[in-house]
XYZ file of C-alpha atoms in Angstrom:
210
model
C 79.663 126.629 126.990
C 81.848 123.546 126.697
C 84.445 123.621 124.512
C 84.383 120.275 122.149
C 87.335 121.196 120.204
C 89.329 118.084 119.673
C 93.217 118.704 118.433
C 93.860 116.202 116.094
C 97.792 116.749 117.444
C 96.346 114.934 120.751
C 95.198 111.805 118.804
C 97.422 108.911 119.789
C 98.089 106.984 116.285
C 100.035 103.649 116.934
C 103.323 102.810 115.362
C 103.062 99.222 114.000
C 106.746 98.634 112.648
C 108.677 96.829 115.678
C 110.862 99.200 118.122
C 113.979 97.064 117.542
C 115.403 94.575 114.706
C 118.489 92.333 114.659
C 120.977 94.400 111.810
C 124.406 94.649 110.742
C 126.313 97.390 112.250
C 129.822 98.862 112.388
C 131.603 99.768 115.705
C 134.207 102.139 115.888
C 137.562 101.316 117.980
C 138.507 98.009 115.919
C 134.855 96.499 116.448
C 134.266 96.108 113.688
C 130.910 94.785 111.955
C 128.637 92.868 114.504
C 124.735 91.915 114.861
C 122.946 94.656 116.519
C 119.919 92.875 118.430
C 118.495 96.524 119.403
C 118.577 98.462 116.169
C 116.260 101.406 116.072
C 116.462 102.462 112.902
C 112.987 100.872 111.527
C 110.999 103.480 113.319
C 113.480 106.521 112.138
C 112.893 105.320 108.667
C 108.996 104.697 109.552
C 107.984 107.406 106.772
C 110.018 106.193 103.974
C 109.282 102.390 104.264
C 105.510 103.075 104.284
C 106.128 105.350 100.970
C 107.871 103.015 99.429
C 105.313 100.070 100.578
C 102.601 102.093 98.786
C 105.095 102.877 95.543
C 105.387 99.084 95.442
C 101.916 98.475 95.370
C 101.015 100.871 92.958
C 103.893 99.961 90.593
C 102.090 96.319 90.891
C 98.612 97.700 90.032
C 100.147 99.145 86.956
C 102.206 96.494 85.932
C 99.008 94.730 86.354
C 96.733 96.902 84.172
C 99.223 97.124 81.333
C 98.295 93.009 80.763
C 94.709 94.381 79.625
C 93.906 94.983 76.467
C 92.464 98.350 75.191
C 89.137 99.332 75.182
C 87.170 99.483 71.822
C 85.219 102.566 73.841
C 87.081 105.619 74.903
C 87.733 106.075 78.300
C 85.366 108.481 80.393
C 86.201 111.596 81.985
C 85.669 109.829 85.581
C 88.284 107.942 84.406
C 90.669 109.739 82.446
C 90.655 112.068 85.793
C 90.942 109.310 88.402
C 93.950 107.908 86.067
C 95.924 110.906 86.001
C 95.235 111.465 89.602
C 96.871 107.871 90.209
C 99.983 108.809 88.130
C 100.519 112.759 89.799
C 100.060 110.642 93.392
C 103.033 108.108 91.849
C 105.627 110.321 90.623
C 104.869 112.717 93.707
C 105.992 109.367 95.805
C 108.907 108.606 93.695
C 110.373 111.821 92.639
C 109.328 113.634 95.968
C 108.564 111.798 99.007
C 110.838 108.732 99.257
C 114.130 111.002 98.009
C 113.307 113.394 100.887
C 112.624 111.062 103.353
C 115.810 109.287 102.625
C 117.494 112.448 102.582
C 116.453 112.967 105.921
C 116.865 109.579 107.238
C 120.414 109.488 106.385
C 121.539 113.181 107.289
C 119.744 112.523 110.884
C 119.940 108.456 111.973
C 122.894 107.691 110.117
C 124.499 110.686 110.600
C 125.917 110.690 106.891
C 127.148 114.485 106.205
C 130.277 116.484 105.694
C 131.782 115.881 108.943
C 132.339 112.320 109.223
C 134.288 110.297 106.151
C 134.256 107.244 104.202
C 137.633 107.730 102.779
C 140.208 110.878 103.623
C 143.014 111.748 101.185
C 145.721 109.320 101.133
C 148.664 109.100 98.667
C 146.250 106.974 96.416
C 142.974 109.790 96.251
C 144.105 113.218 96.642
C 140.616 114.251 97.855
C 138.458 113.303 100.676
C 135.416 111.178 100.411
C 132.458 112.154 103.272
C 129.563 110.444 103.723
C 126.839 112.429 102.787
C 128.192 111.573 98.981
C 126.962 107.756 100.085
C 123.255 109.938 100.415
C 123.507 111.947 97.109
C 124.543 108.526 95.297
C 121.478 106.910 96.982
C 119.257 109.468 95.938
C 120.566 110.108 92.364
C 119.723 105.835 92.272
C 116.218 106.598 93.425
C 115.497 108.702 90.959
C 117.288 106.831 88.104
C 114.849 103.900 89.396
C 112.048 105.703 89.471
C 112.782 106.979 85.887
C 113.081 104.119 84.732
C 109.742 102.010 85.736
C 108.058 105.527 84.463
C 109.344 104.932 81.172
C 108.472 101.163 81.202
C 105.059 101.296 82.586
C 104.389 104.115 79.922
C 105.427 102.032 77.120
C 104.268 99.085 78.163
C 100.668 100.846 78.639
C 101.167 102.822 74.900
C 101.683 99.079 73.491
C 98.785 97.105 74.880
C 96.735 95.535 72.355
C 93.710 96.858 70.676
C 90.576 94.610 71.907
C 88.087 94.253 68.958
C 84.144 94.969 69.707
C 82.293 91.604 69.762
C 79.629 92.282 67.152
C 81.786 93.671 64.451
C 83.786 90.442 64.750
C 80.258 88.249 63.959
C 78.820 90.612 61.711
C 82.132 90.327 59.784
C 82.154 86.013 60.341
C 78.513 86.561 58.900
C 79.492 88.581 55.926
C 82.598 86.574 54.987
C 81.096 83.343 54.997
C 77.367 84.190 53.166
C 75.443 83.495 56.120
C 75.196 85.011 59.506
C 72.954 84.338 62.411
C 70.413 86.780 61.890
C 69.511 85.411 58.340
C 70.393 85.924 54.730
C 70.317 88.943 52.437
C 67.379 90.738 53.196
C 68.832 90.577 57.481
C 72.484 91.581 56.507
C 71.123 94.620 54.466
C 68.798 95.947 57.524
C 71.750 95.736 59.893
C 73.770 98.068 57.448
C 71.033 100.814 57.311
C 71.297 100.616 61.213
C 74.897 100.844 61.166
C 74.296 104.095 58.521
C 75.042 107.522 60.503
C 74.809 110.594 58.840
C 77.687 113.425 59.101
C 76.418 114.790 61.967
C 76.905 111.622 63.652
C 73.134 110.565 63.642
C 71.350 107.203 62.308
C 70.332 107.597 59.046
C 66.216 106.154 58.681
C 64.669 105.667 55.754
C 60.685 105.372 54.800
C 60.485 101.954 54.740
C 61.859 102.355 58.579
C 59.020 105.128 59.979
């Protein structure tokens, strides 16, 4: 019997960030900094740029949705679910993946950990300074980001404004001014009984309606 198992491990999924990109970088011996025509270090940080592509986007859908007024309806379950889905899947990418991937990024490209320095004790700091601090300050700032557009984009969704329904607004024109544009009296009083539900949430009828 053939075997049409296929490993998904074998499937060949294409890199589209560019192998090398001009950057600034520092050589040791008294280079100094120079422009590095052949840096690699796109594809090492392949993971965290597309993470934080799809953070950006999201962060633009909800800046975007917090421009909308509220809904005179309440909002289904569909999409009360789908909603909170959205916001678990954000704060998983800003609290979780991009810290960790930068985290990883800079312990294994950059080579940022307790072995190598930024500063060593001098007669000025009485402590050394190695450069994996460089990674905890860049992740504390992630998070302190991330924290705040949370807080932001919840406010800023809390304090949308409330959008009135349609026919309330002309019955209430109608009422106001006399008139309305169903008729007089007799057609304002008929759209009351219909607006009449009893405590059980049902429309109240009367005999003149049967």
């Amino acid at each position: 019997m053939p075997d049409i198992h296929v490993s998904m491990l074998a499937l060949h999924i294409p890199n589209v960030l560019p192998k090398t990109v001009p950057w600034v970088d520092y050589g040791a011996h008294g280079k100094g900094f120079y422009i590095n025509h052949h840096s690699q270090w796109v594809r090492h940080a392949g993971r965290m740029i597309w993470a934080t592509l799809i953070f950006a986007i999201g962060l633009g859908i909800g800046f975007r949705l917090t421009k909308k007024p509220k809904r005179a309806e309440p909002a289904t379950w569909a999409q009360t679910i789908l909603g909170a889905m959205c916001v678990w899947g954000m704060m998983a990418l800003g609290y979780g993946t991009i810290p960790h991937e930068w985290l990883t990024f800079g312990n294994s490209y950059l080579n940022f950990n307790t072995a190598t320095f930024v500063m060593q004790k001098n007669r000025f700091i009485h402590f050394d300074i190695t450069r994996s601090v460089l990674i905890d300050v860049g992740t504390t700032v992630i998070y302190g980001m991330v924290l705040v557009l949370q807080v932001m984009l919840f406010v800023r969704w809390q304090k949308r404004p409330a959008l009135e329904p349609a026919a309330d607004t002309e019955t209430g024109d109608g009422e106001a001014s006399g008139f309305s544009s169903g008729g007089g009296p007799l057609a304002r009083l008929m759209r009351r009984r219909e607006k009449r539900v009893s405590a059980y949430g049902r429309p109240v009828t009367t005999s003149g309606d049967t």
